[in-house]
């Protein structure tokens, strides 16, 4: 019961800081003596800190509380086919670092595990060198992840099945902090729910663009994973059986229209002469620059991709009825040219006039890494508290 009450107080302070002990008692229903004891415990664990007195209220000045961000950090690493992104955040959700490394991971899984572990080790070393304790590390992968953190299938990085968590724990020499693995779109949705521009929305979808497309789904404030962890695999929604061939072997899937390989082929046909693309970030920058200059080939490719994406979004709106669908990952920088076609297609296809809105994620392309770090903070607020010093 005490652990539950500690997390109630911690979550309240995160949502309402700066706040007083009296504010917590009045809003949570806990009595003042209990709140005082709980706050003392959280202060000793260095999860809260006192910020001073506020006198603009009836009665004695109140000592205000906020999260103590300095002693702790959480780490998230996003693995994609062409890069890795690492993010470290403090207890208040502020970014301590954000690194992106172009790193094709489509080789042997053992080599990929070593690369992820090496990046994780550097991030942890950097953060612990600042005197911070690591609360947890979560790796976001573009594929199906089982409840035991085993990667069941990640075709974009060439992993048929991989116990990534166990291998990372071994490579990191069994660290004291929690290590976890989850689907990248699920973690991006978690980041939206916790720290995004629509954090107060209980029903949302984060569409994560990249080499493939995934959907992170939040329903009534909780992630929707499905019976086998397959919920959100929208990249292989078949839009046109006579469409272009997809990597899955079928034709006309969403990935075959709006995944980065397909989009770059249409928008930048000259890249084919340079061989396979190993890092899509420069190509995205080039597409943005050409679209901004009004290049007809690029804007036409983006309009077509936006229409196909709108078809998928309309399906999501009809099936799930989210309040908002957010375009994230590679869709975020391309949104000024994608969004008009997405909205037009949605308007033509949805069955109800009051369907949820479509917006652009404010978290940028690294949302899955942010969500990975946020998962560790969620664990703290769920009762996995750091030990008393």
mmCIF file of C-alpha atoms in Angstrom:
data_model
loop_
_atom_site.group_PDB
_atom_site.id
_atom_site.type_symbol
_atom_site.label_atom_id
_atom_site.label_comp_id
_atom_site.label_asym_id
_atom_site.label_seq_id
_atom_site.Cartn_x
_atom_site.Cartn_y
_atom_site.Cartn_z
ATOM 1 C CA UNK A 1 0.000 0.000 0.000
ATOM 2 C CA UNK A 2 2.806 2.402 0.840
ATOM 3 C CA UNK A 3 4.496 1.830 -2.519
ATOM 4 C CA UNK A 4 1.177 2.494 -4.256
ATOM 5 C CA UNK A 5 0.760 5.732 -2.335
ATOM 6 C CA UNK A 6 4.321 6.775 -3.104
ATOM 7 C CA UNK A 7 3.626 6.395 -6.818
ATOM 8 C CA UNK A 8 0.353 8.325 -6.470
ATOM 9 C CA UNK A 9 2.261 11.253 -4.988
ATOM 10 C CA UNK A 10 5.050 10.998 -7.555
ATOM 11 C CA UNK A 11 2.635 11.017 -10.487
ATOM 12 C CA UNK A 12 0.703 13.929 -9.014
ATOM 13 C CA UNK A 13 3.844 16.030 -8.628
ATOM 14 C CA UNK A 14 4.941 15.253 -12.192
ATOM 15 C CA UNK A 15 1.588 16.415 -13.526
ATOM 16 C CA UNK A 16 1.114 19.456 -11.287
ATOM 17 C CA UNK A 17 4.533 20.722 -10.153
ATOM 18 C CA UNK A 18 5.212 22.991 -8.460
ATOM 19 C CA UNK A 19 2.712 21.952 -5.836
ATOM 20 C CA UNK A 20 2.496 21.766 -2.051
ATOM 21 C CA UNK A 21 1.853 18.929 0.358
ATOM 22 C CA UNK A 22 -1.577 20.426 0.978
ATOM 23 C CA UNK A 23 -2.295 20.388 -2.775
ATOM 24 C CA UNK A 24 -1.404 16.686 -2.902
ATOM 25 C CA UNK A 25 -3.590 15.822 0.078
ATOM 26 C CA UNK A 26 -6.563 17.772 -1.259
ATOM 27 C CA UNK A 27 -6.368 16.206 -4.709
ATOM 28 C CA UNK A 28 -5.488 12.598 -3.886
ATOM 29 C CA UNK A 29 -7.642 12.047 -0.798
ATOM 30 C CA UNK A 30 -4.636 11.039 1.294
ATOM 31 C CA UNK A 31 -4.523 12.640 4.727
ATOM 32 C CA UNK A 32 -1.936 15.311 5.447
ATOM 33 C CA UNK A 33 0.135 13.186 7.819
ATOM 34 C CA UNK A 34 0.378 10.401 5.250
ATOM 35 C CA UNK A 35 1.331 12.848 2.504
ATOM 36 C CA UNK A 36 4.009 14.368 4.722
ATOM 37 C CA UNK A 37 5.514 10.923 5.376
ATOM 38 C CA UNK A 38 5.371 9.951 1.708
ATOM 39 C CA UNK A 39 6.969 13.202 0.595
ATOM 40 C CA UNK A 40 9.774 12.726 3.126
ATOM 41 C CA UNK A 41 10.403 9.252 1.676
ATOM 42 C CA UNK A 42 10.490 10.598 -1.899
ATOM 43 C CA UNK A 43 12.812 13.423 -0.861
ATOM 44 C CA UNK A 44 15.184 10.881 0.685
ATOM 45 C CA UNK A 45 15.108 8.827 -2.504
ATOM 46 C CA UNK A 46 15.998 12.036 -4.382
ATOM 47 C CA UNK A 47 12.885 11.774 -6.530
ATOM 48 C CA UNK A 48 11.416 15.069 -5.289
ATOM 49 C CA UNK A 49 12.937 18.333 -4.150
ATOM 50 C CA UNK A 50 11.660 21.398 -2.360
ATOM 51 C CA UNK A 51 11.758 24.608 -4.368
ATOM 52 C CA UNK A 52 10.998 27.229 -1.738
ATOM 53 C CA UNK A 53 8.023 28.995 -0.216
ATOM 54 C CA UNK A 54 4.976 30.456 -1.914
ATOM 55 C CA UNK A 55 3.068 33.056 0.092
ATOM 56 C CA UNK A 56 0.276 34.059 -2.311
ATOM 57 C CA UNK A 57 -2.333 31.910 -0.575
ATOM 58 C CA UNK A 58 -4.414 31.951 2.605
ATOM 59 C CA UNK A 59 -2.521 30.895 5.721
ATOM 60 C CA UNK A 60 1.164 30.144 6.140
ATOM 61 C CA UNK A 61 3.493 30.105 3.136
ATOM 62 C CA UNK A 62 3.706 26.634 1.598
ATOM 63 C CA UNK A 63 6.868 24.764 0.637
ATOM 64 C CA UNK A 64 6.535 23.770 -2.994
ATOM 65 C CA UNK A 65 7.629 20.463 -4.497
ATOM 66 C CA UNK A 66 8.855 19.425 -7.912
ATOM 67 C CA UNK A 67 10.647 16.457 -9.444
ATOM 68 C CA UNK A 68 14.333 16.139 -8.652
ATOM 69 C CA UNK A 69 15.847 15.657 -12.088
ATOM 70 C CA UNK A 70 19.575 15.631 -11.322
ATOM 71 C CA UNK A 71 20.335 12.229 -9.778
ATOM 72 C CA UNK A 72 18.701 9.976 -12.381
ATOM 73 C CA UNK A 73 18.517 9.255 -16.089
ATOM 74 C CA UNK A 74 16.740 6.831 -18.404
ATOM 75 C CA UNK A 75 18.021 5.701 -21.802
ATOM 76 C CA UNK A 76 16.208 4.747 -24.986
ATOM 77 C CA UNK A 77 17.780 3.439 -28.195
ATOM 78 C CA UNK A 78 15.890 3.185 -31.464
ATOM 79 C CA UNK A 79 17.152 0.617 -33.958
ATOM 80 C CA UNK A 80 16.244 1.205 -37.601
ATOM 81 C CA UNK A 81 17.452 -0.351 -40.833
ATOM 82 C CA UNK A 82 19.741 2.585 -41.587
ATOM 83 C CA UNK A 83 20.538 4.168 -38.231
ATOM 84 C CA UNK A 84 20.376 4.091 -34.461
ATOM 85 C CA UNK A 85 19.144 6.934 -32.268
ATOM 86 C CA UNK A 86 19.997 7.185 -28.576
ATOM 87 C CA UNK A 87 18.249 9.482 -26.115
ATOM 88 C CA UNK A 88 18.785 10.024 -22.403
ATOM 89 C CA UNK A 89 16.247 11.928 -20.337
ATOM 90 C CA UNK A 90 16.034 12.945 -16.704
ATOM 91 C CA UNK A 91 13.171 12.272 -14.326
ATOM 92 C CA UNK A 92 11.324 15.365 -15.539
ATOM 93 C CA UNK A 93 11.557 14.215 -19.170
ATOM 94 C CA UNK A 94 14.200 16.745 -20.224
ATOM 95 C CA UNK A 95 16.691 15.464 -22.784
ATOM 96 C CA UNK A 96 20.225 15.096 -21.506
ATOM 97 C CA UNK A 97 21.576 13.929 -24.859
ATOM 98 C CA UNK A 98 20.322 12.875 -28.272
ATOM 99 C CA UNK A 99 22.645 11.039 -30.627
ATOM 100 C CA UNK A 100 21.990 9.701 -34.103
ATOM 101 C CA UNK A 101 24.395 7.300 -35.767
ATOM 102 C CA UNK A 102 24.112 6.125 -39.358
ATOM 103 C CA UNK A 103 24.558 2.397 -38.945
ATOM 104 C CA UNK A 104 23.048 -0.153 -41.341
ATOM 105 C CA UNK A 105 22.014 -3.124 -39.206
ATOM 106 C CA UNK A 106 20.910 -5.511 -41.925
ATOM 107 C CA UNK A 107 23.783 -7.932 -41.335
ATOM 108 C CA UNK A 108 24.162 -10.853 -38.903
ATOM 109 C CA UNK A 109 22.190 -10.378 -35.669
ATOM 110 C CA UNK A 110 25.320 -10.874 -33.547
ATOM 111 C CA UNK A 111 26.972 -7.893 -35.203
ATOM 112 C CA UNK A 112 23.838 -5.811 -34.656
ATOM 113 C CA UNK A 113 23.694 -6.739 -30.970
ATOM 114 C CA UNK A 114 27.318 -5.687 -30.562
ATOM 115 C CA UNK A 115 26.582 -2.338 -32.237
ATOM 116 C CA UNK A 116 23.557 -1.669 -30.023
ATOM 117 C CA UNK A 117 25.475 -2.672 -26.895
ATOM 118 C CA UNK A 118 28.412 -0.454 -27.839
ATOM 119 C CA UNK A 119 26.143 2.564 -28.314
ATOM 120 C CA UNK A 120 24.313 1.801 -25.067
ATOM 121 C CA UNK A 121 27.611 1.541 -23.232
ATOM 122 C CA UNK A 122 28.761 4.933 -24.500
ATOM 123 C CA UNK A 123 25.482 6.604 -23.551
ATOM 124 C CA UNK A 124 25.466 5.043 -20.095
ATOM 125 C CA UNK A 125 29.096 6.023 -19.594
ATOM 126 C CA UNK A 126 28.361 9.606 -20.578
ATOM 127 C CA UNK A 127 25.383 9.899 -18.241
ATOM 128 C CA UNK A 128 26.897 8.121 -15.258
ATOM 129 C CA UNK A 129 29.956 10.320 -15.708
ATOM 130 C CA UNK A 130 27.639 13.207 -14.784
ATOM 131 C CA UNK A 131 26.902 11.494 -11.472
ATOM 132 C CA UNK A 132 23.507 10.123 -12.499
ATOM 133 C CA UNK A 133 22.036 6.704 -11.787
ATOM 134 C CA UNK A 134 20.516 4.825 -14.738
ATOM 135 C CA UNK A 135 16.895 3.884 -14.126
ATOM 136 C CA UNK A 136 16.576 1.703 -17.200
ATOM 137 C CA UNK A 137 17.429 1.097 -20.854
ATOM 138 C CA UNK A 138 14.855 0.204 -23.511
ATOM 139 C CA UNK A 139 15.650 -0.678 -27.121
ATOM 140 C CA UNK A 140 13.023 0.060 -29.770
ATOM 141 C CA UNK A 141 13.016 -2.278 -32.764
ATOM 142 C CA UNK A 142 10.997 -2.231 -36.016
ATOM 143 C CA UNK A 143 9.319 -5.579 -35.629
ATOM 144 C CA UNK A 144 7.187 -7.919 -33.557
ATOM 145 C CA UNK A 145 8.251 -8.184 -29.921
ATOM 146 C CA UNK A 146 6.772 -10.838 -27.640
ATOM 147 C CA UNK A 147 5.788 -10.299 -24.016
ATOM 148 C CA UNK A 148 9.140 -11.796 -22.932
ATOM 149 C CA UNK A 149 11.010 -9.117 -24.951
ATOM 150 C CA UNK A 150 12.039 -11.612 -27.642
ATOM 151 C CA UNK A 151 12.099 -10.133 -31.127
ATOM 152 C CA UNK A 152 9.917 -12.529 -33.112
ATOM 153 C CA UNK A 153 10.269 -10.974 -36.540
ATOM 154 C CA UNK A 154 12.015 -7.802 -37.705
ATOM 155 C CA UNK A 155 12.363 -8.068 -41.497
ATOM 156 C CA UNK A 156 13.618 -4.509 -42.067
ATOM 157 C CA UNK A 157 16.748 -5.289 -40.054
ATOM 158 C CA UNK A 158 16.949 -8.938 -41.120
ATOM 159 C CA UNK A 159 16.165 -10.569 -37.771
ATOM 160 C CA UNK A 160 13.933 -13.673 -38.061
ATOM 161 C CA UNK A 161 13.980 -14.249 -34.261
ATOM 162 C CA UNK A 162 16.334 -12.872 -31.639
ATOM 163 C CA UNK A 163 16.438 -12.841 -27.847
ATOM 164 C CA UNK A 164 17.799 -9.318 -27.948
ATOM 165 C CA UNK A 165 17.265 -8.536 -24.285
ATOM 166 C CA UNK A 166 19.223 -11.558 -23.048
ATOM 167 C CA UNK A 167 22.078 -10.866 -25.445
ATOM 168 C CA UNK A 168 22.208 -7.180 -24.461
ATOM 169 C CA UNK A 169 22.229 -8.031 -20.767
ATOM 170 C CA UNK A 170 25.169 -10.342 -21.402
ATOM 171 C CA UNK A 171 27.007 -7.811 -23.591
ATOM 172 C CA UNK A 172 26.491 -5.073 -20.987
ATOM 173 C CA UNK A 173 27.774 -7.430 -18.253
ATOM 174 C CA UNK A 174 24.493 -7.780 -16.405
ATOM 175 C CA UNK A 175 23.924 -4.154 -15.458
ATOM 176 C CA UNK A 176 22.116 -3.099 -12.292
ATOM 177 C CA UNK A 177 19.442 -1.278 -14.290
ATOM 178 C CA UNK A 178 16.492 -2.847 -16.142
ATOM 179 C CA UNK A 179 16.995 -3.688 -19.835
ATOM 180 C CA UNK A 180 13.935 -4.080 -22.060
ATOM 181 C CA UNK A 181 12.978 -4.385 -25.732
ATOM 182 C CA UNK A 182 9.766 -3.218 -27.382
ATOM 183 C CA UNK A 183 8.290 -2.335 -30.754
ATOM 184 C CA UNK A 184 9.337 1.091 -32.016
ATOM 185 C CA UNK A 185 5.838 2.350 -32.851
ATOM 186 C CA UNK A 186 4.521 1.269 -29.450
ATOM 187 C CA UNK A 187 7.276 3.224 -27.746
ATOM 188 C CA UNK A 188 6.674 6.268 -29.943
ATOM 189 C CA UNK A 189 3.037 6.191 -28.847
ATOM 190 C CA UNK A 190 4.152 5.946 -25.210
ATOM 191 C CA UNK A 191 6.315 9.031 -25.709
ATOM 192 C CA UNK A 192 3.315 10.883 -27.138
ATOM 193 C CA UNK A 193 1.154 9.824 -24.217
ATOM 194 C CA UNK A 194 3.695 10.949 -21.631
ATOM 195 C CA UNK A 195 5.426 13.996 -23.097
ATOM 196 C CA UNK A 196 3.974 14.775 -26.530
ATOM 197 C CA UNK A 197 1.750 17.597 -27.641
ATOM 198 C CA UNK A 198 -1.347 15.441 -27.026
ATOM 199 C CA UNK A 199 -0.373 13.922 -23.692
ATOM 200 C CA UNK A 200 -3.840 14.460 -22.258
ATOM 201 C CA UNK A 201 -5.552 12.485 -25.055
ATOM 202 C CA UNK A 202 -6.470 8.911 -23.957
ATOM 203 C CA UNK A 203 -7.082 7.601 -27.500
ATOM 204 C CA UNK A 204 -4.419 8.273 -30.109
ATOM 205 C CA UNK A 205 -2.360 6.654 -32.848
ATOM 206 C CA UNK A 206 1.261 7.483 -33.666
ATOM 207 C CA UNK A 207 2.133 6.552 -37.252
ATOM 208 C CA UNK A 208 5.874 5.980 -37.310
ATOM 209 C CA UNK A 209 7.347 6.449 -40.775
ATOM 210 C CA UNK A 210 10.635 4.900 -41.788
ATOM 211 C CA UNK A 211 11.824 2.090 -44.030
ATOM 212 C CA UNK A 212 8.497 0.559 -43.014
ATOM 213 C CA UNK A 213 5.419 2.003 -41.334
ATOM 214 C CA UNK A 214 4.135 1.068 -37.892
ATOM 215 C CA UNK A 215 1.248 2.287 -35.756
ATOM 216 C CA UNK A 216 1.514 2.747 -32.008
ATOM 217 C CA UNK A 217 -2.007 2.676 -30.598
ATOM 218 C CA UNK A 218 -3.238 4.043 -27.276
ATOM 219 C CA UNK A 219 -6.818 3.139 -26.298
ATOM 220 C CA UNK A 220 -8.350 4.570 -23.125
ATOM 221 C CA UNK A 221 -4.893 5.503 -21.915
ATOM 222 C CA UNK A 222 -3.365 2.061 -22.450
ATOM 223 C CA UNK A 223 -1.270 0.627 -25.277
ATOM 224 C CA UNK A 224 -3.095 -1.758 -27.589
ATOM 225 C CA UNK A 225 -0.806 -4.698 -28.329
ATOM 226 C CA UNK A 226 -3.165 -7.474 -29.395
ATOM 227 C CA UNK A 227 -3.152 -11.129 -28.445
ATOM 228 C CA UNK A 228 0.250 -11.834 -30.009
ATOM 229 C CA UNK A 229 1.835 -8.371 -29.968
ATOM 230 C CA UNK A 230 0.906 -7.782 -33.608
ATOM 231 C CA UNK A 231 -1.386 -4.770 -33.202
ATOM 232 C CA UNK A 232 -0.289 -1.780 -35.257
ATOM 233 C CA UNK A 233 1.409 -3.660 -38.119
ATOM 234 C CA UNK A 234 -0.193 -1.327 -40.622
ATOM 235 C CA UNK A 235 2.683 -1.323 -43.092
ATOM 236 C CA UNK A 236 1.258 -4.419 -44.745
ATOM 237 C CA UNK A 237 -2.283 -3.150 -45.017
ATOM 238 C CA UNK A 238 -3.034 -3.930 -48.667
ATOM 239 C CA UNK A 239 -4.316 -0.822 -50.410
ATOM 240 C CA UNK A 240 -4.289 -2.117 -53.979
ATOM 241 C CA UNK A 241 -3.799 -5.788 -54.980
ATOM 242 C CA UNK A 242 -2.474 -4.592 -58.333
ATOM 243 C CA UNK A 243 0.009 -2.143 -56.795
ATOM 244 C CA UNK A 244 3.809 -2.317 -56.549
ATOM 245 C CA UNK A 245 5.466 -5.329 -55.008
ATOM 246 C CA UNK A 246 6.145 -5.136 -51.277
ATOM 247 C CA UNK A 247 9.009 -6.696 -49.393
ATOM 248 C CA UNK A 248 6.553 -9.129 -47.815
ATOM 249 C CA UNK A 249 5.879 -10.673 -51.232
ATOM 250 C CA UNK A 250 2.392 -9.235 -51.710
ATOM 251 C CA UNK A 251 1.469 -6.232 -53.807
ATOM 252 C CA UNK A 252 0.090 -2.813 -52.963
ATOM 253 C CA UNK A 253 0.896 -2.698 -49.240
ATOM 254 C CA UNK A 254 1.200 0.662 -47.503
ATOM 255 C CA UNK A 255 4.974 0.115 -47.137
ATOM 256 C CA UNK A 256 5.275 -0.197 -50.903
ATOM 257 C CA UNK A 257 3.905 3.336 -51.297
ATOM 258 C CA UNK A 258 5.116 5.355 -48.301
ATOM 259 C CA UNK A 259 8.075 3.433 -46.863
ATOM 260 C CA UNK A 260 11.305 5.348 -47.402
ATOM 261 C CA UNK A 261 12.713 3.046 -50.118
ATOM 262 C CA UNK A 262 9.552 3.491 -52.218
ATOM 263 C CA UNK A 263 9.278 7.207 -51.523
ATOM 264 C CA UNK A 264 12.912 7.901 -52.410
ATOM 265 C CA UNK A 265 12.611 5.895 -55.646
ATOM 266 C CA UNK A 266 9.683 8.057 -56.734
ATOM 267 C CA UNK A 267 10.876 11.426 -55.458
ATOM 268 C CA UNK A 268 14.587 11.067 -56.263
ATOM 269 C CA UNK A 269 14.856 8.678 -59.216
ATOM 270 C CA UNK A 270 18.484 9.671 -59.797
ATOM 271 C CA UNK A 271 19.591 8.010 -56.556
ATOM 272 C CA UNK A 272 19.327 4.567 -58.166
ATOM 273 C CA UNK A 273 22.550 5.247 -60.056
ATOM 274 C CA UNK A 274 24.423 5.680 -56.749
ATOM 275 C CA UNK A 275 23.642 2.203 -55.456
ATOM 276 C CA UNK A 276 21.642 1.182 -52.365
ATOM 277 C CA UNK A 277 20.841 3.906 -49.849
ATOM 278 C CA UNK A 278 22.492 3.145 -46.517
ATOM 279 C CA UNK A 279 21.305 6.242 -44.621
ATOM 280 C CA UNK A 280 18.034 7.932 -45.514
ATOM 281 C CA UNK A 281 18.583 11.146 -43.533
ATOM 282 C CA UNK A 282 20.407 12.971 -46.392
ATOM 283 C CA UNK A 283 17.728 11.819 -48.828
ATOM 284 C CA UNK A 284 14.967 13.182 -46.588
ATOM 285 C CA UNK A 285 16.814 16.498 -46.335
ATOM 286 C CA UNK A 286 17.118 16.625 -50.107
ATOM 287 C CA UNK A 287 13.419 15.845 -50.575
ATOM 288 C CA UNK A 288 12.490 18.637 -48.134
ATOM 289 C CA UNK A 289 14.735 21.113 -49.953
ATOM 290 C CA UNK A 290 13.389 20.206 -53.408
ATOM 291 C CA UNK A 291 9.787 20.199 -52.221
ATOM 292 C CA UNK A 292 10.316 23.627 -50.698
ATOM 293 C CA UNK A 293 11.605 24.829 -54.044
ATOM 294 C CA UNK A 294 8.512 23.461 -55.795
ATOM 295 C CA UNK A 295 10.156 20.581 -57.680
ATOM 296 C CA UNK A 296 7.303 18.896 -59.571
ATOM 297 C CA UNK A 297 8.667 15.341 -59.347
ATOM 298 C CA UNK A 298 9.164 15.570 -55.602
ATOM 299 C CA UNK A 299 5.884 17.303 -54.798
ATOM 300 C CA UNK A 300 4.033 14.834 -57.027
ATOM 301 C CA UNK A 301 5.629 11.876 -55.228
ATOM 302 C CA UNK A 302 4.734 13.367 -51.860
ATOM 303 C CA UNK A 303 1.150 14.036 -52.937
ATOM 304 C CA UNK A 304 0.776 10.413 -54.069
ATOM 305 C CA UNK A 305 2.319 9.142 -50.836
ATOM 306 C CA UNK A 306 0.031 11.426 -48.841
ATOM 307 C CA UNK A 307 -3.042 10.039 -50.600
ATOM 308 C CA UNK A 308 -1.990 6.450 -49.888
ATOM 309 C CA UNK A 309 -1.229 7.354 -46.287
ATOM 310 C CA UNK A 310 -4.633 9.040 -46.057
ATOM 311 C CA UNK A 311 -6.268 5.785 -47.171
ATOM 312 C CA UNK A 312 -4.610 3.985 -44.257
ATOM 313 C CA UNK A 313 -5.423 6.775 -41.799
ATOM 314 C CA UNK A 314 -9.098 6.662 -42.818
ATOM 315 C CA UNK A 315 -9.108 2.935 -42.079
ATOM 316 C CA UNK A 316 -7.614 3.563 -38.646
ATOM 317 C CA UNK A 317 -10.152 6.278 -37.901
ATOM 318 C CA UNK A 318 -13.061 4.026 -38.813
ATOM 319 C CA UNK A 319 -11.734 0.980 -36.949
ATOM 320 C CA UNK A 320 -10.323 2.552 -33.776
ATOM 321 C CA UNK A 321 -11.963 5.974 -33.504
ATOM 322 C CA UNK A 322 -8.896 7.732 -32.024
ATOM 323 C CA UNK A 323 -9.097 11.397 -31.064
ATOM 324 C CA UNK A 324 -5.930 12.125 -33.028
ATOM 325 C CA UNK A 325 -3.612 10.389 -35.505
ATOM 326 C CA UNK A 326 -0.072 11.735 -35.341
ATOM 327 C CA UNK A 327 2.417 11.596 -38.209
ATOM 328 C CA UNK A 328 5.848 10.827 -36.795
ATOM 329 C CA UNK A 329 9.228 9.449 -37.739
ATOM 330 C CA UNK A 330 10.143 10.288 -41.343
ATOM 331 C CA UNK A 331 6.613 11.622 -41.907
ATOM 332 C CA UNK A 332 7.226 14.571 -39.555
ATOM 333 C CA UNK A 333 9.700 16.575 -41.709
ATOM 334 C CA UNK A 334 7.675 15.728 -44.838
ATOM 335 C CA UNK A 335 4.345 16.638 -43.273
ATOM 336 C CA UNK A 336 3.903 20.066 -44.958
ATOM 337 C CA UNK A 337 3.580 18.257 -48.304
ATOM 338 C CA UNK A 338 1.994 15.011 -47.098
ATOM 339 C CA UNK A 339 -0.696 16.473 -44.875
ATOM 340 C CA UNK A 340 -2.923 18.158 -47.507
ATOM 341 C CA UNK A 341 -3.258 14.915 -49.472
ATOM 342 C CA UNK A 342 -3.732 12.880 -46.271
ATOM 343 C CA UNK A 343 -6.562 15.150 -45.123
ATOM 344 C CA UNK A 344 -8.224 15.181 -48.543
ATOM 345 C CA UNK A 345 -8.181 11.385 -48.764
ATOM 346 C CA UNK A 346 -9.449 10.996 -45.211
ATOM 347 C CA UNK A 347 -12.272 13.430 -45.910
ATOM 348 C CA UNK A 348 -13.318 11.380 -48.913
ATOM 349 C CA UNK A 349 -13.167 8.015 -47.158
ATOM 350 C CA UNK A 350 -14.204 8.238 -43.481
ATOM 351 C CA UNK A 351 -17.773 7.292 -42.721
ATOM 352 C CA UNK A 352 -18.406 9.937 -40.034
ATOM 353 C CA UNK A 353 -17.933 13.695 -40.300
ATOM 354 C CA UNK A 354 -16.518 14.066 -36.778
ATOM 355 C CA UNK A 355 -13.570 11.675 -37.146
ATOM 356 C CA UNK A 356 -10.409 12.377 -35.160
ATOM 357 C CA UNK A 357 -7.973 15.007 -36.274
ATOM 358 C CA UNK A 358 -4.643 14.438 -38.028
ATOM 359 C CA UNK A 359 -1.587 16.232 -36.696
ATOM 360 C CA UNK A 360 2.204 16.140 -36.797
ATOM 361 C CA UNK A 361 4.163 14.735 -33.882
ATOM 362 C CA UNK A 362 6.125 17.356 -31.976
ATOM 363 C CA UNK A 363 8.635 14.728 -30.822
ATOM 364 C CA UNK A 364 10.446 14.507 -34.142
ATOM 365 C CA UNK A 365 12.028 11.444 -35.741
ATOM 366 C CA UNK A 366 13.486 10.197 -32.430
ATOM 367 C CA UNK A 367 10.128 9.554 -30.754
ATOM 368 C CA UNK A 368 10.704 5.806 -30.357
ATOM 369 C CA UNK A 369 13.978 6.399 -28.507
ATOM 370 C CA UNK A 370 12.243 8.968 -26.281
ATOM 371 C CA UNK A 371 9.528 6.400 -25.604
ATOM 372 C CA UNK A 372 12.163 3.834 -24.706
ATOM 373 C CA UNK A 373 13.579 6.157 -22.082
ATOM 374 C CA UNK A 374 10.082 7.090 -20.906
ATOM 375 C CA UNK A 375 9.326 3.414 -20.294
ATOM 376 C CA UNK A 376 11.885 3.394 -17.487
ATOM 377 C CA UNK A 377 10.238 6.451 -15.920
ATOM 378 C CA UNK A 378 6.867 4.731 -16.169
ATOM 379 C CA UNK A 379 8.342 1.781 -14.270
ATOM 380 C CA UNK A 380 9.381 4.115 -11.478
ATOM 381 C CA UNK A 381 5.878 5.557 -11.322
ATOM 382 C CA UNK A 382 4.508 1.999 -11.286
ATOM 383 C CA UNK A 383 6.399 1.232 -8.078
ATOM 384 C CA UNK A 384 9.927 0.225 -9.134
ATOM 385 C CA UNK A 385 11.443 2.955 -6.973
ATOM 386 C CA UNK A 386 15.174 3.544 -6.520
ATOM 387 C CA UNK A 387 16.418 2.324 -3.170
ATOM 388 C CA UNK A 388 16.896 4.686 -0.281
ATOM 389 C CA UNK A 389 20.537 5.826 -0.019
#
